[in-house]
CSV table of C-alpha atoms in Angstrom, one decimal:
chain,number,residue,atom,x,y,z
A,1,MET,CA,61.4,-61.7,-27.4
A,2,THR,CA,63.5,-63.7,-29.9
A,3,ALA,CA,66.1,-62.1,-32.1
A,4,PRO,CA,64.2,-62.7,-35.4
A,5,THR,CA,61.2,-61.0,-33.9
A,6,GLU,CA,63.3,-58.1,-32.8
A,7,HIS,CA,64.7,-57.7,-36.3
A,8,ARG,CA,61.2,-57.8,-37.9
A,9,SER,CA,59.9,-55.3,-35.4
A,10,SER,CA,63.0,-53.1,-36.1
A,11,ALA,CA,62.5,-53.3,-39.8
A,12,ALA,CA,58.8,-52.4,-39.4
A,13,ALA,CA,59.7,-49.4,-37.3
A,14,GLU,CA,62.5,-48.2,-39.6
A,15,ASP,CA,62.3,-44.9,-41.3
A,16,PRO,CA,61.2,-45.3,-45.0
A,17,ARG,CA,64.2,-43.2,-46.1
A,18,ILE,CA,66.6,-45.6,-44.5
A,19,ARG,CA,64.8,-48.5,-46.1
A,20,ARG,CA,64.9,-47.0,-49.5
A,21,SER,CA,68.6,-46.2,-49.1
A,22,TRP,CA,69.3,-49.8,-48.1
A,23,LEU,CA,67.4,-51.0,-51.2
A,24,VAL,CA,69.5,-48.8,-53.4
A,25,PHE,CA,72.7,-50.0,-51.7
A,26,ALA,CA,71.7,-53.6,-51.9
A,27,GLY,CA,70.8,-53.3,-55.6
A,28,THR,CA,74.0,-51.5,-56.5
A,29,PHE,CA,76.0,-54.0,-54.5
A,30,PHE,CA,74.3,-57.0,-56.2
A,31,ALA,CA,75.0,-55.5,-59.6
A,32,LEU,CA,78.6,-54.8,-58.7
A,33,GLY,CA,79.0,-58.4,-57.3
A,34,LEU,CA,77.5,-59.8,-60.5
A,35,ILE,CA,79.9,-57.9,-62.7
A,36,SER,CA,82.8,-59.0,-60.6
A,37,VAL,CA,81.8,-62.7,-60.8
A,38,LEU,CA,81.3,-62.4,-64.6
A,39,ARG,CA,84.7,-60.9,-65.0
A,40,LEU,CA,86.2,-63.5,-62.7
A,41,PHE,CA,84.8,-66.5,-64.6
A,42,GLY,CA,84.9,-64.9,-68.0
A,43,PRO,CA,87.6,-65.0,-70.6
A,44,GLY,CA,90.7,-62.9,-69.8
A,45,ALA,CA,90.2,-63.1,-66.1
A,46,ARG,CA,93.1,-61.7,-64.1
A,47,PRO,CA,94.3,-62.3,-60.4
A,48,LEU,CA,93.1,-58.7,-59.7
A,49,ASP,CA,89.5,-59.7,-60.5
A,50,ALA,CA,89.7,-62.4,-57.8
A,51,ALA,CA,91.0,-59.9,-55.2
A,52,ILE,CA,88.2,-57.4,-56.1
A,53,THR,CA,85.5,-60.2,-55.8
A,54,GLY,CA,86.9,-61.2,-52.4
A,55,LEU,CA,86.9,-57.6,-51.2
A,56,ILE,CA,83.3,-57.2,-52.4
A,57,VAL,CA,82.2,-60.3,-50.4
A,58,VAL,CA,84.0,-58.9,-47.3
A,59,VAL,CA,82.4,-55.5,-47.6
A,60,GLY,CA,79.0,-57.1,-48.2
A,61,PHE,CA,79.3,-59.3,-45.1
A,62,ALA,CA,80.4,-56.3,-43.0
A,63,ALA,CA,77.5,-54.2,-44.3
A,64,VAL,CA,75.0,-56.9,-43.4
A,65,ARG,CA,76.6,-57.3,-39.9
A,66,ASN,CA,76.5,-53.5,-39.5
A,67,ARG,CA,72.8,-53.4,-40.4
A,68,LEU,CA,71.9,-56.2,-38.0
A,69,ALA,CA,73.9,-54.4,-35.2
A,70,VAL,CA,72.1,-51.1,-35.9
A,71,GLN,CA,68.8,-52.9,-35.8
A,72,GLU,CA,69.7,-54.5,-32.5
A,73,LEU,CA,70.9,-51.2,-31.0
A,74,GLU,CA,67.7,-49.5,-32.1
A,75,ALA,CA,65.6,-52.3,-30.7
A,76,SER,CA,67.5,-52.1,-27.4
A,77,ARG,CA,67.0,-48.3,-27.2
A,78,ARG,CA,63.3,-48.7,-27.9
A,79,ALA,CA,63.0,-51.4,-25.2
A,80,GLU,CA,64.9,-49.1,-22.8
A,81,ALA,CA,62.6,-46.2,-23.7
A,82,GLU,CA,59.6,-48.4,-23.2
A,83,SER,CA,60.9,-49.6,-19.9
A,84,PHE,CA,61.3,-45.9,-18.8
A,85,ALA,CA,57.8,-45.2,-20.0
A,86,ARG,CA,56.3,-48.1,-18.1
A,87,ILE,CA,58.2,-47.2,-15.0
A,88,LEU,CA,57.0,-43.6,-15.2
A,89,GLN,CA,53.4,-44.7,-15.9
A,90,GLY,CA,53.4,-47.0,-12.9
A,91,LEU,CA,54.9,-44.4,-10.6
A,92,SER,CA,52.5,-41.7,-11.8
A,93,ARG,CA,49.6,-43.7,-10.5
A,94,SER,CA,51.3,-44.6,-7.2
A,95,ILE,CA,50.5,-42.5,-4.1
A,96,SER,CA,51.9,-44.7,-1.4
A,97,PRO,CA,55.5,-45.9,-0.8
A,98,ASP,CA,54.4,-49.5,-1.1
A,99,ALA,CA,52.7,-48.9,-4.4
A,100,ILE,CA,55.8,-47.2,-5.7
A,101,VAL,CA,58.0,-50.2,-4.7
A,102,GLY,CA,55.6,-52.5,-6.6
A,103,ALA,CA,55.4,-50.2,-9.6
A,104,ILE,CA,59.1,-50.0,-10.2
A,105,VAL,CA,60.3,-53.5,-9.3
A,106,GLU,CA,58.9,-55.6,-12.1
A,107,GLU,CA,59.9,-53.3,-14.9
A,108,LEU,CA,63.3,-52.6,-13.4
A,109,GLY,CA,64.0,-56.3,-13.3
A,110,ALA,CA,62.8,-56.9,-16.9
A,111,GLY,CA,64.6,-53.9,-18.3
A,112,THR,CA,68.0,-54.6,-16.7
A,113,GLY,CA,68.0,-58.4,-16.7
A,114,ALA,CA,68.4,-58.5,-12.9
A,115,ASP,CA,67.4,-61.5,-10.8
A,116,HIS,CA,66.6,-59.5,-7.7
A,117,VAL,CA,65.7,-55.8,-7.0
A,118,VAL,CA,66.2,-54.3,-3.6
A,119,ILE,CA,64.7,-51.0,-2.5
A,120,VAL,CA,66.1,-49.6,0.8
A,121,ARG,CA,64.2,-46.5,1.9
A,122,ARG,CA,63.9,-44.5,5.1
A,123,ARG,CA,60.5,-44.9,6.7
A,124,PRO,CA,58.8,-41.6,7.4
A,125,ASP,CA,57.2,-42.8,10.6
A,126,ALA,CA,60.3,-44.3,12.2
A,127,ARG,CA,64.1,-43.9,12.3
A,128,VAL,CA,64.8,-47.1,10.5
A,129,LEU,CA,65.6,-48.2,6.9
A,130,GLU,CA,63.1,-50.6,5.4
A,131,ALA,CA,64.7,-53.0,2.9
A,132,THR,CA,62.5,-54.8,0.4
A,133,LEU,CA,63.9,-57.6,-1.7
A,134,VAL,CA,61.8,-58.7,-4.7
A,135,ASN,CA,62.6,-61.7,-6.9
A,136,ALA,CA,62.4,-60.2,-10.4
A,137,ARG,CA,62.2,-63.5,-12.1
A,138,THR,CA,59.1,-64.7,-10.2
A,139,GLY,CA,57.6,-61.2,-10.0
A,140,GLY,CA,56.1,-61.6,-6.6
A,141,SER,CA,58.4,-63.3,-4.0
A,142,THR,CA,59.4,-60.6,-1.6
A,143,SER,CA,61.3,-60.4,1.7
A,144,SER,CA,61.6,-57.4,4.0
A,145,THR,CA,63.8,-56.5,6.9
A,146,LEU,CA,65.0,-53.4,8.7
A,147,PHE,CA,68.5,-51.8,8.4
A,148,PRO,CA,69.9,-49.4,11.0
A,149,ILE,CA,69.4,-45.7,10.2
A,150,SER,CA,73.1,-45.2,10.8
A,151,ASP,CA,73.7,-46.8,7.3
A,152,LEU,CA,72.0,-43.7,5.9
A,153,GLU,CA,72.7,-40.9,8.3
A,154,ASP,CA,76.3,-41.5,9.4
A,155,PRO,CA,78.8,-39.6,7.3
A,156,PRO,CA,81.0,-41.8,5.1
A,157,ASP,CA,84.2,-42.6,7.0
A,158,ASP,CA,86.1,-43.0,3.7
A,159,LEU,CA,85.6,-39.4,2.5
A,160,ALA,CA,88.3,-37.3,4.2
A,161,PRO,CA,87.4,-33.7,4.6
A,162,GLU,CA,90.4,-32.5,2.8
A,163,ARG,CA,89.7,-34.5,-0.3
A,164,GLU,CA,88.1,-32.9,-3.3
A,165,PRO,CA,87.0,-35.5,-5.9
A,166,VAL,CA,86.8,-33.9,-9.3
A,167,ALA,CA,85.2,-36.8,-11.2
A,168,VAL,CA,82.3,-39.3,-10.7
A,169,PRO,CA,83.8,-42.6,-9.6
A,170,ILE,CA,82.2,-45.9,-10.7
A,171,GLU,CA,83.3,-48.6,-8.3
A,172,VAL,CA,85.0,-51.7,-9.7
A,173,GLY,CA,84.0,-54.4,-7.1
A,174,THR,CA,84.9,-58.0,-6.7
A,175,GLY,CA,81.4,-59.3,-7.2
A,176,ASP,CA,81.1,-60.5,-3.6
A,177,GLY,CA,80.4,-57.2,-1.9
A,178,ALA,CA,83.9,-56.8,-0.5
A,179,ALA,CA,85.0,-53.9,-2.6
A,180,VAL,CA,85.1,-50.2,-1.6
A,181,SER,CA,85.3,-47.1,-3.7
A,182,ALA,CA,88.7,-46.4,-5.1
A,183,VAL,CA,88.5,-42.7,-4.8
A,184,ALA,CA,86.9,-42.9,-1.4
A,185,ALA,CA,89.5,-45.4,0.0
A,186,GLY,CA,92.5,-43.9,-1.7
A,187,GLU,CA,94.0,-47.3,-2.2
A,188,GLY,CA,94.7,-47.0,-5.9
A,189,ARG,CA,91.8,-49.4,-6.9
A,190,PRO,CA,90.7,-48.9,-10.5
A,191,ILE,CA,88.0,-46.5,-11.3
A,192,ALA,CA,86.3,-45.3,-14.5
A,193,VAL,CA,85.2,-41.7,-15.2
A,194,LEU,CA,81.9,-41.6,-17.1
A,195,PRO,CA,79.9,-38.6,-18.3
A,196,LEU,CA,76.6,-38.7,-16.4
A,197,PRO,CA,74.1,-36.1,-17.5
A,198,GLY,CA,71.6,-34.3,-15.4
A,199,PRO,CA,70.6,-35.9,-12.1
A,200,MET,CA,72.3,-39.2,-12.8
A,201,ARG,CA,74.4,-40.5,-10.0
A,202,LEU,CA,77.0,-43.2,-9.3
A,203,SER,CA,76.7,-46.9,-9.8
A,204,THR,CA,78.9,-49.9,-8.8
A,205,VAL,CA,79.8,-52.6,-11.2
A,206,ALA,CA,81.1,-56.1,-10.7
A,207,ALA,CA,84.8,-56.5,-11.4
A,208,PRO,CA,86.0,-58.3,-14.5
A,209,ALA,CA,87.9,-61.6,-14.0
A,210,VAL,CA,91.3,-59.8,-14.6
A,211,GLU,CA,91.6,-56.6,-12.8
A,212,PRO,CA,92.7,-53.7,-15.1
A,213,GLU,CA,95.6,-51.5,-14.5
A,214,PRO,CA,94.9,-48.7,-12.0
A,215,ILE,CA,93.6,-45.4,-13.4
A,216,VAL,CA,94.0,-42.5,-11.0
A,217,ALA,CA,92.0,-39.3,-11.2
A,218,HIS,CA,94.3,-36.7,-9.6
A,219,ARG,CA,93.1,-34.0,-7.3
A,220,SER,CA,94.4,-31.4,-9.6
A,221,GLY,CA,92.1,-32.6,-12.4
A,222,ARG,CA,95.0,-34.0,-14.6
A,223,ARG,CA,94.5,-37.5,-15.7
A,224,SER,CA,96.4,-40.4,-17.1
A,225,PRO,CA,96.4,-40.6,-21.0
A,226,ASP,CA,93.9,-43.5,-20.9
A,227,VAL,CA,91.1,-41.6,-19.2
A,228,ALA,CA,88.8,-39.3,-21.1
A,229,PRO,CA,88.2,-36.0,-19.5
A,230,ALA,CA,85.0,-36.1,-17.4
A,231,PRO,CA,82.4,-33.3,-17.6
A,232,ALA,CA,83.3,-32.8,-13.9
A,233,LEU,CA,80.5,-31.6,-11.6
A,234,ALA,CA,79.9,-27.9,-11.5
A,235,THR,CA,81.7,-27.3,-8.2
A,236,SER,CA,83.9,-29.3,-5.8
A,237,GLY,CA,81.0,-29.1,-3.3
A,238,GLU,CA,78.6,-30.8,-5.7
A,239,ALA,CA,81.3,-33.4,-6.5
A,240,ARG,CA,81.8,-34.1,-2.8
A,241,SER,CA,78.0,-34.4,-2.3
A,242,ALA,CA,77.7,-36.9,-5.2
A,243,ALA,CA,80.6,-38.9,-3.9
A,244,ALA,CA,79.1,-38.9,-0.4
A,245,GLU,CA,75.7,-40.1,-1.7
A,246,MET,CA,77.4,-42.9,-3.6
A,247,ALA,CA,79.5,-43.9,-0.6
A,248,VAL,CA,76.3,-44.1,1.5
A,249,ALA,CA,74.5,-46.1,-1.2
A,250,GLU,CA,77.4,-48.5,-1.4
A,251,ARG,CA,77.4,-48.9,2.4
A,252,ILE,CA,73.7,-49.8,2.2
A,253,ALA,CA,74.4,-52.1,-0.7
A,254,ARG,CA,77.1,-54.0,1.3
A,255,ARG,CA,74.6,-54.6,4.1
A,256,ALA,CA,72.0,-55.7,1.5
A,257,ARG,CA,74.5,-58.1,0.0
A,258,SER,CA,75.3,-59.5,3.4
A,259,VAL,CA,71.7,-59.8,4.6
A,260,PHE,CA,70.2,-61.2,1.4
A,261,GLY,CA,73.2,-63.1,0.1
A,262,LEU,CA,73.4,-61.2,-3.2
A,263,ARG,CA,76.2,-61.1,-5.7
A,264,HIS,CA,77.1,-59.0,-8.8
A,265,THR,CA,75.2,-55.9,-7.8
A,266,LEU,CA,74.6,-52.4,-9.2
A,267,VAL,CA,73.4,-49.6,-6.9
A,268,ALA,CA,72.2,-46.0,-7.2
A,269,PRO,CA,71.2,-43.6,-4.4
A,270,LEU,CA,67.7,-42.5,-3.8
A,271,THR,CA,67.7,-38.7,-3.1
A,272,THR,CA,65.1,-36.0,-2.6
A,273,ASP,CA,65.3,-32.3,-2.0
A,274,ASP,CA,65.6,-33.1,1.7
A,275,GLY,CA,68.6,-35.4,1.2
A,276,GLN,CA,69.3,-39.0,0.6
A,277,ILE,CA,66.5,-41.4,1.6
A,278,GLY,CA,68.0,-44.8,0.6
A,279,ALA,CA,69.3,-46.8,-2.3
A,280,LEU,CA,68.1,-48.8,-5.2
A,281,LEU,CA,69.9,-52.1,-5.9
A,282,ILE,CA,69.8,-54.7,-8.6
A,283,SER,CA,71.5,-58.1,-8.5
A,284,ARG,CA,72.1,-61.0,-10.8
A,285,ARG,CA,73.6,-64.5,-10.3
A,286,THR,CA,76.0,-64.4,-13.3
A,287,ALA,CA,79.3,-62.5,-13.2
A,288,GLY,CA,80.5,-59.9,-15.8
A,289,ASP,CA,80.0,-56.3,-16.5
A,290,TRP,CA,76.5,-54.9,-16.5
A,291,PRO,CA,75.4,-53.5,-19.9
A,292,ALA,CA,75.3,-49.7,-20.3
A,293,SER,CA,71.5,-49.9,-20.7
A,294,ALA,CA,71.2,-51.4,-17.2
A,295,HIS,CA,73.1,-48.5,-15.8
A,296,ARG,CA,70.9,-46.0,-17.5
A,297,ILE,CA,67.6,-47.8,-16.5
A,298,LEU,CA,68.8,-48.2,-12.9
A,299,VAL,CA,69.9,-44.6,-12.5
A,300,GLY,CA,66.8,-43.3,-14.3
A,301,GLY,CA,64.6,-45.5,-12.2
A,302,ALA,CA,66.3,-44.3,-9.1
A,303,VAL,CA,65.7,-40.7,-10.0
A,304,GLU,CA,62.0,-41.3,-10.8
A,305,ALA,CA,61.5,-43.5,-7.7
A,306,SER,CA,63.1,-40.7,-5.6
A,307,ALA,CA,60.7,-38.2,-7.0
A,308,ALA,CA,57.7,-40.5,-6.5
A,309,LEU,CA,58.7,-41.3,-2.9
A,310,SER,CA,59.2,-37.6,-2.2
A,311,ARG,CA,55.6,-36.9,-3.5
A,312,ALA,CA,54.2,-39.8,-1.4
A,313,TYR,CA,56.0,-38.6,1.8
A,314,SER,CA,54.9,-35.0,1.2
A,315,HIS,CA,51.3,-36.2,0.7
A,316,ARG,CA,51.5,-38.3,3.9
A,317,GLN,CA,53.0,-35.3,5.8
A,318,ALA,CA,50.2,-33.0,4.5
A,319,GLU,CA,47.6,-35.5,5.6
A,320,ALA,CA,49.3,-35.8,9.0
A,321,ARG,CA,49.3,-32.0,9.4
A,322,ALA,CA,45.7,-31.9,8.5
A,323,SER,CA,44.9,-34.4,11.1
A,324,THR,CA,47.2,-33.1,13.9
A,325,ASP,CA,46.6,-30.3,16.3
A,326,GLY,CA,49.4,-27.8,15.7
A,327,LEU,CA,49.7,-26.7,19.3
A,328,THR,CA,49.7,-29.9,21.2
A,329,GLY,CA,50.8,-32.5,18.6
A,330,LEU,CA,47.9,-34.7,19.4
A,331,PRO,CA,45.4,-35.8,16.8
A,332,ASN,CA,42.7,-33.1,16.2
A,333,ARG,CA,39.0,-33.5,16.4
A,334,ARG,CA,38.7,-34.2,12.6
A,335,TYR,CA,41.0,-37.2,13.0
A,336,PHE,CA,39.2,-38.3,16.2
A,337,ASP,CA,35.8,-38.2,14.4
A,338,GLU,CA,37.1,-40.0,11.3
A,339,PHE,CA,38.7,-42.7,13.5
A,340,CYS,CA,35.5,-43.2,15.4
A,341,ALA,CA,33.6,-43.5,12.1
A,342,LEU,CA,36.0,-46.1,10.8
A,343,LEU,CA,36.0,-48.0,14.0
A,344,ALA,CA,32.2,-48.1,14.0
A,345,ARG,CA,32.2,-49.7,10.5
A,346,ARG,CA,34.7,-52.3,11.4
A,347,ARG,CA,33.5,-53.0,14.9
A,348,ARG,CA,32.8,-56.6,15.8
A,349,ALA,CA,30.1,-57.9,18.1
A,350,GLU,CA,32.6,-58.7,20.9
A,351,ASP,CA,34.4,-55.3,20.7
A,352,SER,CA,33.7,-52.7,23.3
A,353,VAL,CA,34.3,-49.0,23.0
A,354,GLY,CA,34.9,-46.4,25.7
A,355,VAL,CA,35.4,-42.7,25.7
A,356,LEU,CA,37.0,-40.2,28.2
A,357,MET,CA,36.1,-36.6,27.9
A,358,ILE,CA,38.6,-34.4,29.8
A,359,ASP,CA,38.4,-30.6,30.5
A,360,ILE,CA,41.0,-28.4,32.2
A,361,ASP,CA,39.5,-26.9,35.3
A,362,ARG,CA,39.3,-23.1,35.4
A,363,PHE,CA,41.3,-22.7,32.3
A,364,LYS,CA,39.7,-19.4,31.3
A,365,ARG,CA,40.8,-17.9,34.6
A,366,LEU,CA,44.3,-19.1,34.1
A,367,ASN,CA,44.4,-17.6,30.6
A,368,ASP,CA,43.1,-14.3,31.8
A,369,ALA,CA,45.7,-14.2,34.6
A,370,HIS,CA,48.8,-15.3,32.8
A,371,GLY,CA,48.1,-14.7,29.1
A,372,HIS,CA,47.5,-16.8,26.1
A,373,GLN,CA,51.2,-17.8,25.7
A,374,VAL,CA,51.3,-19.4,29.1
A,375,GLY,CA,47.9,-20.9,28.5
A,376,ASP,CA,49.3,-22.5,25.3
A,377,GLU,CA,52.2,-24.0,27.3
A,378,VAL,CA,49.8,-25.4,29.9
A,379,LEU,CA,47.8,-27.0,27.0
A,380,ARG,CA,51.0,-28.6,25.7
A,381,ALA,CA,51.9,-29.9,29.1
A,382,VAL,CA,48.4,-31.4,29.8
A,383,ALA,CA,48.4,-33.0,26.3
A,384,GLY,CA,51.7,-34.7,27.1
A,385,ALA,CA,50.5,-35.9,30.4
A,386,ILE,CA,47.4,-37.4,28.8
A,387,ALA,CA,49.3,-39.1,26.0
A,388,GLY,CA,51.7,-40.6,28.6
A,389,ALA,CA,48.9,-41.9,30.9
A,390,VAL,CA,46.7,-43.7,28.4
A,391,ARG,CA,47.2,-47.2,27.1
A,392,GLU,CA,49.1,-48.0,23.9
A,393,ASP,CA,45.9,-48.8,21.9
A,394,ASP,CA,44.0,-45.8,23.1
A,395,VAL,CA,43.6,-42.7,20.9
A,396,PRO,CA,44.0,-39.3,22.6
A,397,ALA,CA,43.0,-36.1,20.8
A,398,ARG,CA,42.5,-32.5,21.4
A,399,TYR,CA,38.7,-32.1,21.0
A,400,GLY,CA,38.6,-28.3,21.1
A,401,GLY,CA,39.8,-25.4,23.3
A,402,GLU,CA,40.8,-26.8,26.7
A,403,GLU,CA,38.9,-30.1,26.1
A,404,PHE,CA,40.5,-33.4,25.2
A,405,ALA,CA,39.0,-36.8,24.3
A,406,VAL,CA,40.4,-40.4,24.5
A,407,LEU,CA,38.9,-43.3,22.6
A,408,LEU,CA,39.4,-46.5,24.6
A,409,ARG,CA,39.7,-49.8,22.8
A,410,ASN,CA,37.9,-52.8,24.4
A,411,PRO,CA,37.6,-51.4,28.0
A,412,THR,CA,35.3,-52.3,30.8
A,413,LEU,CA,33.8,-49.4,32.7
A,414,ALA,CA,36.2,-50.1,35.6
A,415,VAL,CA,39.2,-49.9,33.1
A,416,ALA,CA,37.8,-46.7,31.7
A,417,VAL,CA,37.6,-45.1,35.2
A,418,ASP,CA,41.1,-46.4,36.0
A,419,VAL,CA,42.6,-44.8,32.8
A,420,GLY,CA,40.7,-41.6,33.7
A,421,GLU,CA,42.2,-41.6,37.2
A,422,ARG,CA,45.7,-42.1,35.7
A,423,VAL,CA,45.1,-39.1,33.5
A,424,ARG,CA,43.9,-37.0,36.4
A,425,GLU,CA,46.9,-37.9,38.6
A,426,ALA,CA,49.4,-37.3,35.7
A,427,VAL,CA,48.0,-33.8,35.1
A,428,GLY,CA,48.0,-33.1,38.8
A,429,ARG,CA,51.7,-33.9,39.0
A,430,LEU,CA,52.7,-31.5,36.3
A,431,ASP,CA,55.3,-28.9,37.5
A,432,LEU,CA,54.4,-25.6,35.9
A,433,SER,CA,56.3,-23.4,38.3
A,434,ARG,CA,58.5,-22.1,35.5
A,435,TYR,CA,55.4,-20.4,34.1
A,436,ASP,CA,54.5,-19.1,37.6
A,437,VAL,CA,51.4,-21.3,37.4
A,438,PRO,CA,50.1,-23.4,40.3
A,439,ALA,CA,49.1,-27.0,39.8
A,440,VAL,CA,46.2,-27.5,37.4
A,441,SER,CA,43.5,-30.2,37.5
A,442,VAL,CA,41.1,-31.8,35.1
A,443,SER,CA,37.6,-33.1,35.3
A,444,VAL,CA,37.1,-36.4,33.5
A,445,GLY,CA,33.9,-38.2,32.3
A,446,ALA,CA,34.1,-41.9,31.4
A,447,ALA,CA,31.6,-43.9,29.4
A,448,VAL,CA,31.6,-47.4,27.8
A,449,ALA,CA,29.2,-48.8,25.2
A,450,ALA,CA,26.9,-51.3,27.0
A,451,ASP,CA,26.1,-53.0,23.7
A,452,ALA,CA,27.9,-53.6,20.4
A,453,ASP,CA,25.1,-51.8,18.6
A,454,ASP,CA,25.5,-48.6,20.6
A,455,PRO,CA,26.7,-45.8,18.4
A,456,ILE,CA,30.0,-44.2,19.3
A,457,ASP,CA,28.5,-40.7,19.1
A,458,GLY,CA,26.1,-41.7,21.9
A,459,VAL,CA,29.1,-42.9,24.0
A,460,ILE,CA,30.8,-39.5,23.5
A,461,ASP,CA,27.6,-37.7,24.6
A,462,GLN,CA,27.5,-39.8,27.8
A,463,ALA,CA,31.1,-39.2,28.6
A,464,ASP,CA,30.6,-35.4,28.0
A,465,ARG,CA,27.7,-35.3,30.4
A,466,ALA,CA,29.7,-37.3,33.0
A,467,MET,CA,32.5,-34.7,32.6
A,468,TYR,CA,30.2,-31.8,33.3
A,469,LEU,CA,28.8,-33.7,36.3
A,470,ALA,CA,32.4,-34.0,37.6
A,471,LYS,CA,32.7,-30.2,37.3
A,472,ARG,CA,29.5,-29.6,39.2
A,473,ARG,CA,30.6,-32.0,41.9
A,474,GLY,CA,33.7,-30.0,42.6
A,475,ARG,CA,36.2,-30.6,39.7
A,476,ASP,CA,39.4,-32.7,39.8
A,477,GLN,CA,37.7,-36.0,39.7
A,478,VAL,CA,36.5,-38.8,37.4
A,479,VAL,CA,32.8,-39.6,37.0
A,480,ALA,CA,31.5,-42.7,35.2
A,481,ALA,CA,28.3,-42.4,33.1
């Protein structure tokens, strides 16, 4: 948007009372200026008239500049508010972590003037950090890589236990990623103390060309005369927590700068009720201080992205709990049935499907003799043996009671029987002596779809019948349908 357009939009959005006041001011000023000019060029003009006319011109010029500056400030604040609104609108519709990343990146780049946006977040399904770099200028060019989880989980080395920061430090970096926090490192590097309301956190800024004189926030809370008193965090514990979060965020930012070759960065931590989950980073090619609006948009975006990611992770965990058997940790029957239905819809002509149905032999007798608590431990042990014996692409599940099922991907009947034998042998090797339980065994039925059009439900029925046949033949064996 060009500057004239901004001014027109600002004028259009101005309060009518302000517009009327300016009209009165302009009219009065014009009349005053006209009188001064008439006195200056009229008979009996004095040197004082020239001085008054000059002052009126200066005041008029300053008033016009002030009005333009106010309009620009109002336009900037409206743009900032609109950026927040669009970020919130995008995040409110996002239910997956990837959708959240996509929702925040474009608007964050436009609102802050950044060239690149990096979101580094802990993956809920693995102990790694996933770093996604997005080119904010092109709006679509992305690059992803993995960072070690130690960048997030290791305590900051530069926060000594005895230190008690009493202010929020804003790092003054060198622009090339080599700087560290002044308060954290204790090396007398310059810091600034800013009032950050509510959940706002810490941000790093690129250093100016000439490094300012050091400003030191003392542990006692006294300050040098050049530092405004910060609304220090409520307790020293909260201050230490905020400083630790920022130290971790800067550590992540240093790695991102190194990996992606970024310069002139600004970073904010991503935190949830469960702790810090990553960092949000913006970067640009040009040096110089980031504007205050970029700080506010980044920190606000980090807060909202943290909340959205927390909701997404909670939603995913709730889904996982609904699909997982609470006793054994294996997928439950609901998940198994849904997976089979999904596989049936996406199944290709050359895909084969097999099923193992597994039942613990004489489990009711074991339960009656040793109690349900020991029976639960046996179920957990058998579930672990099954999960360790099947192939990587196979899907084991607790089907119900003491019965388990395994969905086999692209097996032959010989492969299905071989996997069944591995399961039977793994269960037979379980050491349950600590529960005063002798070795347990399982009966296994194996079936494979003879044709791509065979329904998976039919394969499950065949494997179930084969499993009962194994029981009738003496148990502890694998029978193929």
